[in-house]
Amino acid sequence: MSSRPPVNDWATDFDHTDPRWMNDPFPIWDGLRTRCPIAHTERFQGAYFPSRYQDVRDISYDTEHFSSRRVIVRDEKLDPPIPSPPITSDPPEHRPARMPLLPPFNPKAVERLKPGTQALCARLIDAFIASGRCDAATDYAQHIPTRVIAHMLGVPEADGELFRHWIKLALEEGIHDMSKALQAVGEMTVYFRDQIAKRASQHGDDLISYMLALRHDGKPIPEDKLLGTLRLILIAGIDTTWSAIGASLWHLATHDEDRRRLVADPSLMDTAVEEFLRAYAPVTMAREVVKEVEINGCPMKPGHMVLLSFPAANRDPEMFPDADKVILDRQENRHAAFGLGIHRCIGSNLARMELRTALEEWLKRIPEFRLEDPAGVRWSEGTVRGPRQMPMLFAPEVRT
Amino acid sequence: MSERNMMKVRVEAERCQGHNRCCSIAPELFEIDDYGYARASGDGSVPPALEEKARLAMKNCPEHAVRLTRQD
């Protein structure tokens, strides 16, 4: 935001919403890793930023000193925080909230969604391929997770615009203006109450019906928890995957050698998808320090937040040789794009399937493409990083 | 190769978080339950031809849950 004081020193005054950080965070993180591996800021009512893989990992595993009750670093803390179980749950509540959500997202369940996702990608490409250009972020990437998650939840695909409006309020504007985050929660609550009411008379084969049918000790999930989880599934599954698809296409548009290599040898897709997830991991989470603790020599004070940057961990050269290079056939890749420990992204199988399918279908039809104007790419604000505008041109010979 | 120095693979259940990396790299050696958690197929024996895949499965597990041993 333009009204915010400029950052003079990333180690003592970082601001992850600063345009320099949003557009190109990697040199900033590299600098911090060598100079001050755990940065701090008085902004956001106090927050830490660990830039090394090992520190991110230690914090992810330490649920005693670090709570998930707040997972977004905002200018102000909302008290009490808004629960979206299980992402905002700590042990022992975490496990019972998480377990029932796992089967609908297991590899087999996700594989069944692949043919529909392929057809969806093909339809999206049909709409723009003849023109030789598109906005790969708004005409392609954004629609894929939006429609897949709408299908899973059993809500109208046409409501996608509404979902993106809530995400922008909750995860971008809501960082600096709490009223926007609360507005999103309120609107989503009304939306899902209506969806729940619709299922009172007719249960469907969808995720909302599945959750309504769940019983714990013979009782259904209380409404506030159910609504929190539905908000989470909607928000967590859309701009994250949209970002991963967009950033991967951005890489291929700007790296001719990688693009041609992947087109020529589709068997590289397994490792390439993991490498894109490592190098362009979209999601940064957060924790709240709840007990005094020292991480890598840095004392951490209760009440301060920790920006838990899986993207920064994934660029740590101590963990990944040539961390700043995208190596399509990287063989050893313990990246943390989907988090580490008990909060591993529930949708990771789904996100991988969508990313892979989106790239396969695109490269099949559009093997040659480039950015229309590198300066025309707009990256998101907030804690999910990816291109939100990305005008792309295709070579004339592939316009069919 | 004799039974004695056969490679064995196992998944430490308390570490596995269901990333599914092992099973996508080496579906011959791992299986996934309804919740997405992995375990070694059968008794975990790794045929010599699959040893490299087993190593890759171990080295790609974000939680360090995949363990390799050799019986000797």
PDB file of C-alpha atoms in Angstrom, chain A residues 5-178:
ATOM      1  CA  PRO A   5       6.388   3.919   5.265  1.00  0.00           C
ATOM      2  CA  PRO A   6       9.076   2.512   2.975  1.00  0.00           C
ATOM      3  CA  VAL A   7      11.265  -0.335   4.217  1.00  0.00           C
ATOM      4  CA  ASN A   8      14.863   0.700   4.890  1.00  0.00           C
ATOM      5  CA  ASP A   9      16.178  -2.532   6.327  1.00  0.00           C
ATOM      6  CA  TRP A  10      14.597  -5.903   5.571  1.00  0.00           C
ATOM      7  CA  ALA A  11      16.263  -7.497   8.621  1.00  0.00           C
ATOM      8  CA  THR A  12      14.677  -5.201  11.214  1.00  0.00           C
ATOM      9  CA  ASP A  13      11.710  -3.652   9.432  1.00  0.00           C
ATOM     10  CA  PHE A  14      10.473  -6.142   6.808  1.00  0.00           C
ATOM     11  CA  ASP A  15       7.097  -5.756   5.148  1.00  0.00           C
ATOM     12  CA  HIS A  16       5.931  -8.656   3.005  1.00  0.00           C
ATOM     13  CA  THR A  17       3.293  -6.419   1.417  1.00  0.00           C
ATOM     14  CA  ASP A  18       5.936  -4.010   0.079  1.00  0.00           C
ATOM     15  CA  PRO A  19       5.815  -3.957  -3.750  1.00  0.00           C
ATOM     16  CA  ARG A  20       9.519  -4.872  -3.989  1.00  0.00           C
ATOM     17  CA  TRP A  21       8.890  -8.020  -1.928  1.00  0.00           C
ATOM     18  CA  MET A  22       5.781  -8.911  -3.933  1.00  0.00           C
ATOM     19  CA  ASN A  23       7.427  -8.470  -7.326  1.00  0.00           C
ATOM     20  CA  ASP A  24      10.775 -10.135  -6.634  1.00  0.00           C
ATOM     21  CA  PRO A  25      11.264 -11.476  -3.113  1.00  0.00           C
ATOM     22  CA  PHE A  26      14.145 -13.818  -3.908  1.00  0.00           C
ATOM     23  CA  PRO A  27      17.103 -11.394  -3.630  1.00  0.00           C
ATOM     24  CA  ILE A  28      15.646 -10.063  -0.372  1.00  0.00           C
ATOM     25  CA  TRP A  29      15.446 -13.578   1.094  1.00  0.00           C
ATOM     26  CA  ASP A  30      18.957 -14.436  -0.123  1.00  0.00           C
ATOM     27  CA  GLY A  31      20.286 -11.330   1.616  1.00  0.00           C
ATOM     28  CA  LEU A  32      18.496 -12.167   4.860  1.00  0.00           C
ATOM     29  CA  ARG A  33      19.654 -15.788   4.851  1.00  0.00           C
ATOM     30  CA  THR A  34      23.306 -14.758   4.934  1.00  0.00           C
ATOM     31  CA  ARG A  35      22.980 -11.633   7.072  1.00  0.00           C
ATOM     32  CA  CYS A  36      20.109 -12.270   9.480  1.00  0.00           C
ATOM     33  CA  PRO A  37      18.346 -15.624   9.001  1.00  0.00           C
ATOM     34  CA  ILE A  38      15.451 -14.632  11.247  1.00  0.00           C
ATOM     35  CA  ALA A  39      14.294 -11.113  10.444  1.00  0.00           C
ATOM     36  CA  HIS A  40      11.932  -9.112  12.630  1.00  0.00           C
ATOM     37  CA  THR A  41       9.588  -6.209  12.128  1.00  0.00           C
ATOM     38  CA  GLU A  42       7.610  -3.983  14.446  1.00  0.00           C
ATOM     39  CA  ARG A  43       4.980  -3.727  11.741  1.00  0.00           C
ATOM     40  CA  PHE A  44       1.975  -6.055  12.028  1.00  0.00           C
ATOM     41  CA  GLN A  45       2.208  -5.648  15.828  1.00  0.00           C
ATOM     42  CA  GLY A  46       5.494  -7.587  15.722  1.00  0.00           C
ATOM     43  CA  ALA A  47       6.454 -10.447  13.401  1.00  0.00           C
ATOM     44  CA  TYR A  48       9.435 -12.682  12.637  1.00  0.00           C
ATOM     45  CA  PHE A  49      10.551 -13.969   9.263  1.00  0.00           C
ATOM     46  CA  PRO A  50      12.724 -17.106   9.195  1.00  0.00           C
ATOM     47  CA  SER A  51      14.355 -17.523   5.778  1.00  0.00           C
ATOM     48  CA  ARG A  52      16.146 -20.851   6.240  1.00  0.00           C
ATOM     49  CA  TYR A  53      14.612 -24.241   5.530  1.00  0.00           C
ATOM     50  CA  GLN A  54      15.703 -25.745   8.836  1.00  0.00           C
ATOM     51  CA  ASP A  55      14.143 -22.952  10.904  1.00  0.00           C
ATOM     52  CA  VAL A  56      10.880 -23.107   8.953  1.00  0.00           C
ATOM     53  CA  ARG A  57      10.863 -26.853   9.509  1.00  0.00           C
ATOM     54  CA  ASP A  58      11.574 -26.607  13.247  1.00  0.00           C
ATOM     55  CA  ILE A  59       8.753 -24.094  13.703  1.00  0.00           C
ATOM     56  CA  SER A  60       6.321 -26.182  11.623  1.00  0.00           C
ATOM     57  CA  TYR A  61       6.911 -29.149  13.916  1.00  0.00           C
ATOM     58  CA  ASP A  62       6.758 -27.184  17.159  1.00  0.00           C
ATOM     59  CA  THR A  63       3.087 -26.916  18.032  1.00  0.00           C
ATOM     60  CA  GLU A  64       3.901 -26.256  21.687  1.00  0.00           C
ATOM     61  CA  HIS A  65       5.438 -22.802  21.172  1.00  0.00           C
ATOM     62  CA  PHE A  66       3.755 -21.884  17.881  1.00  0.00           C
ATOM     63  CA  SER A  67      -0.019 -21.825  17.520  1.00  0.00           C
ATOM     64  CA  SER A  68      -1.983 -21.986  14.277  1.00  0.00           C
ATOM     65  CA  ARG A  69      -4.932 -20.052  15.714  1.00  0.00           C
ATOM     66  CA  ARG A  70      -3.837 -17.183  13.473  1.00  0.00           C
ATOM     67  CA  VAL A  71      -2.399 -18.180  10.093  1.00  0.00           C
ATOM     68  CA  ILE A  72      -2.343 -14.802   8.385  1.00  0.00           C
ATOM     69  CA  VAL A  73      -0.152 -11.877   9.412  1.00  0.00           C
ATOM     70  CA  ARG A  74      -2.371  -8.772   9.394  1.00  0.00           C
ATOM     71  CA  ASP A  75      -1.909  -5.171  10.514  1.00  0.00           C
ATOM     72  CA  GLU A  76      -4.172  -5.869  13.473  1.00  0.00           C
ATOM     73  CA  LYS A  77      -5.010  -9.067  15.291  1.00  0.00           C
ATOM     74  CA  LEU A  78      -8.629 -10.020  15.421  1.00  0.00           C
ATOM     75  CA  ASP A  79      -9.552 -11.132  18.916  1.00  0.00           C
ATOM     76  CA  PRO A  80     -10.812 -13.787  19.174  1.00  0.00           C
ATOM     77  CA  PRO A  81      -9.480 -15.098  15.846  1.00  0.00           C
ATOM     78  CA  ILE A  82     -11.929 -16.534  13.320  1.00  0.00           C
ATOM     79  CA  PRO A  83     -11.625 -20.326  13.386  1.00  0.00           C
ATOM     80  CA  SER A  84     -11.332 -22.260  10.128  1.00  0.00           C
ATOM     81  CA  PRO A  85     -10.634 -25.776  11.369  1.00  0.00           C
ATOM     82  CA  PRO A  86      -8.402 -27.664  10.881  1.00  0.00           C
ATOM     83  CA  ILE A  87      -5.923 -25.076   9.523  1.00  0.00           C
ATOM     84  CA  THR A  88      -6.431 -22.888  12.600  1.00  0.00           C
ATOM     85  CA  SER A  89      -6.517 -25.837  15.021  1.00  0.00           C
ATOM     86  CA  ASP A  90      -3.736 -26.926  17.369  1.00  0.00           C
ATOM     87  CA  PRO A  91      -3.419 -30.337  19.039  1.00  0.00           C
ATOM     88  CA  PRO A  92      -5.471 -31.977  20.431  1.00  0.00           C
ATOM     89  CA  GLU A  93      -8.404 -30.437  18.487  1.00  0.00           C
ATOM     90  CA  HIS A  94      -6.514 -30.575  15.208  1.00  0.00           C
ATOM     91  CA  ARG A  95      -6.636 -34.286  14.480  1.00  0.00           C
ATOM     92  CA  PRO A  96     -10.390 -34.915  14.889  1.00  0.00           C
ATOM     93  CA  ALA A  97     -11.108 -31.847  12.727  1.00  0.00           C
ATOM     94  CA  ARG A  98      -8.688 -32.968  10.017  1.00  0.00           C
ATOM     95  CA  MET A  99      -9.152 -36.720   9.680  1.00  0.00           C
ATOM     96  CA  PRO A 100     -12.668 -36.746   8.169  1.00  0.00           C
ATOM     97  CA  LEU A 101     -11.561 -34.307   5.466  1.00  0.00           C
ATOM     98  CA  LEU A 102      -8.744 -36.522   4.213  1.00  0.00           C
ATOM     99  CA  PRO A 103     -10.596 -39.253   2.236  1.00  0.00           C
ATOM    100  CA  PRO A 104     -12.292 -36.879  -0.260  1.00  0.00           C
ATOM    101  CA  PHE A 105      -8.843 -35.513  -1.131  1.00  0.00           C
ATOM    102  CA  ASN A 106      -6.900 -38.782  -1.248  1.00  0.00           C
ATOM    103  CA  PRO A 107      -5.011 -39.701  -4.443  1.00  0.00           C
ATOM    104  CA  LYS A 108      -7.718 -42.060  -5.719  1.00  0.00           C
ATOM    105  CA  ALA A 109     -10.533 -39.553  -5.228  1.00  0.00           C
ATOM    106  CA  VAL A 110      -8.484 -36.875  -6.961  1.00  0.00           C
ATOM    107  CA  GLU A 111      -7.602 -39.133  -9.896  1.00  0.00           C
ATOM    108  CA  ARG A 112     -11.316 -39.420 -10.640  1.00  0.00           C
ATOM    109  CA  LEU A 113     -11.419 -35.643 -11.195  1.00  0.00           C
ATOM    110  CA  LYS A 114      -8.662 -35.720 -13.809  1.00  0.00           C
ATOM    111  CA  PRO A 115     -10.745 -36.360 -16.980  1.00  0.00           C
ATOM    112  CA  GLY A 116     -13.116 -33.511 -16.116  1.00  0.00           C
ATOM    113  CA  THR A 117     -10.152 -31.222 -15.449  1.00  0.00           C
ATOM    114  CA  GLN A 118      -8.606 -32.126 -18.806  1.00  0.00           C
ATOM    115  CA  ALA A 119     -11.858 -31.322 -20.579  1.00  0.00           C
ATOM    116  CA  LEU A 120     -12.142 -28.036 -18.691  1.00  0.00           C
ATOM    117  CA  CYS A 121      -8.597 -27.000 -19.688  1.00  0.00           C
ATOM    118  CA  ALA A 122      -9.304 -27.909 -23.314  1.00  0.00           C
ATOM    119  CA  ARG A 123     -12.487 -25.783 -23.327  1.00  0.00           C
ATOM    120  CA  LEU A 124     -10.646 -22.811 -21.848  1.00  0.00           C
ATOM    121  CA  ILE A 125      -7.925 -23.082 -24.509  1.00  0.00           C
ATOM    122  CA  ASP A 126     -10.541 -23.443 -27.285  1.00  0.00           C
ATOM    123  CA  ALA A 127     -11.911 -20.053 -26.332  1.00  0.00           C
ATOM    124  CA  PHE A 128      -8.696 -18.107 -26.975  1.00  0.00           C
ATOM    125  CA  ILE A 129      -6.282 -20.158 -29.082  1.00  0.00           C
ATOM    126  CA  ALA A 130      -7.442 -18.825 -32.456  1.00  0.00           C
ATOM    127  CA  SER A 131      -6.710 -15.252 -31.421  1.00  0.00           C
ATOM    128  CA  GLY A 132      -3.051 -16.084 -30.731  1.00  0.00           C
ATOM    129  CA  ARG A 133      -3.136 -14.360 -27.375  1.00  0.00           C
ATOM    130  CA  CYS A 134      -4.692 -14.587 -23.935  1.00  0.00           C
ATOM    131  CA  ASP A 135      -4.193 -13.486 -20.385  1.00  0.00           C
ATOM    132  CA  ALA A 136      -2.832 -16.750 -19.005  1.00  0.00           C
ATOM    133  CA  ALA A 137      -3.747 -15.701 -15.460  1.00  0.00           C
ATOM    134  CA  THR A 138      -7.336 -14.516 -15.987  1.00  0.00           C
ATOM    135  CA  ASP A 139      -8.388 -16.488 -19.090  1.00  0.00           C
ATOM    136  CA  TYR A 140      -6.814 -19.786 -18.051  1.00  0.00           C
ATOM    137  CA  ALA A 141      -5.122 -20.410 -14.685  1.00  0.00           C
ATOM    138  CA  GLN A 142      -7.752 -18.819 -12.444  1.00  0.00           C
ATOM    139  CA  HIS A 143     -10.682 -20.795 -13.869  1.00  0.00           C
ATOM    140  CA  ILE A 144      -9.194 -24.237 -13.315  1.00  0.00           C
ATOM    141  CA  PRO A 145      -9.146 -24.478  -9.493  1.00  0.00           C
ATOM    142  CA  THR A 146     -12.257 -22.298  -9.217  1.00  0.00           C
ATOM    143  CA  ARG A 147     -14.360 -24.680 -11.280  1.00  0.00           C
ATOM    144  CA  VAL A 148     -12.831 -27.848  -9.842  1.00  0.00           C
ATOM    145  CA  ILE A 149     -13.541 -26.764  -6.269  1.00  0.00           C
ATOM    146  CA  ALA A 150     -17.040 -25.554  -7.191  1.00  0.00           C
ATOM    147  CA  HIS A 151     -17.674 -28.978  -8.673  1.00  0.00           C
ATOM    148  CA  MET A 152     -16.376 -30.734  -5.534  1.00  0.00           C
ATOM    149  CA  LEU A 153     -18.449 -28.565  -3.211  1.00  0.00           C
ATOM    150  CA  GLY A 154     -21.500 -28.891  -5.421  1.00  0.00           C
ATOM    151  CA  VAL A 155     -21.974 -25.131  -5.836  1.00  0.00           C
ATOM    152  CA  PRO A 156     -22.515 -23.286  -9.152  1.00  0.00           C
ATOM    153  CA  GLU A 157     -19.356 -22.866 -11.233  1.00  0.00           C
ATOM    154  CA  ALA A 158     -20.795 -19.525 -12.309  1.00  0.00           C
ATOM    155  CA  ASP A 159     -20.210 -18.245  -8.736  1.00  0.00           C
ATOM    156  CA  GLY A 160     -16.451 -18.199  -9.370  1.00  0.00           C
ATOM    157  CA  GLU A 161     -16.385 -14.400  -9.588  1.00  0.00           C
ATOM    158  CA  LEU A 162     -17.906 -14.253  -6.116  1.00  0.00           C
ATOM    159  CA  PHE A 163     -15.274 -16.674  -4.726  1.00  0.00           C
ATOM    160  CA  ARG A 164     -12.432 -14.568  -6.101  1.00  0.00           C
ATOM    161  CA  HIS A 165     -13.992 -11.442  -4.616  1.00  0.00           C
ATOM    162  CA  TRP A 166     -13.979 -13.114  -1.168  1.00  0.00           C
ATOM    163  CA  ILE A 167     -10.406 -14.278  -1.586  1.00  0.00           C
ATOM    164  CA  LYS A 168      -9.254 -10.789  -2.492  1.00  0.00           C
ATOM    165  CA  LEU A 169     -11.036  -9.386   0.566  1.00  0.00           C
ATOM    166  CA  ALA A 170      -9.752 -12.068   2.938  1.00  0.00           C
ATOM    167  CA  LEU A 171      -6.167 -12.529   1.773  1.00  0.00           C
ATOM    168  CA  GLU A 172      -5.184  -9.263   0.078  1.00  0.00           C
ATOM    169  CA  GLU A 173      -7.207  -6.212   1.192  1.00  0.00           C
ATOM    170  CA  GLY A 174      -7.943  -7.841   4.545  1.00  0.00           C
ATOM    171  CA  ILE A 175      -4.266  -7.764   5.547  1.00  0.00           C
ATOM    172  CA  HIS A 176      -4.394  -3.995   6.028  1.00  0.00           C
ATOM    173  CA  ASP A 177      -8.118  -3.553   6.622  1.00  0.00           C
ATOM    174  CA  MET A 178      -9.687  -6.003   9.022  1.00  0.00           C
TER     175      MET A 178
END
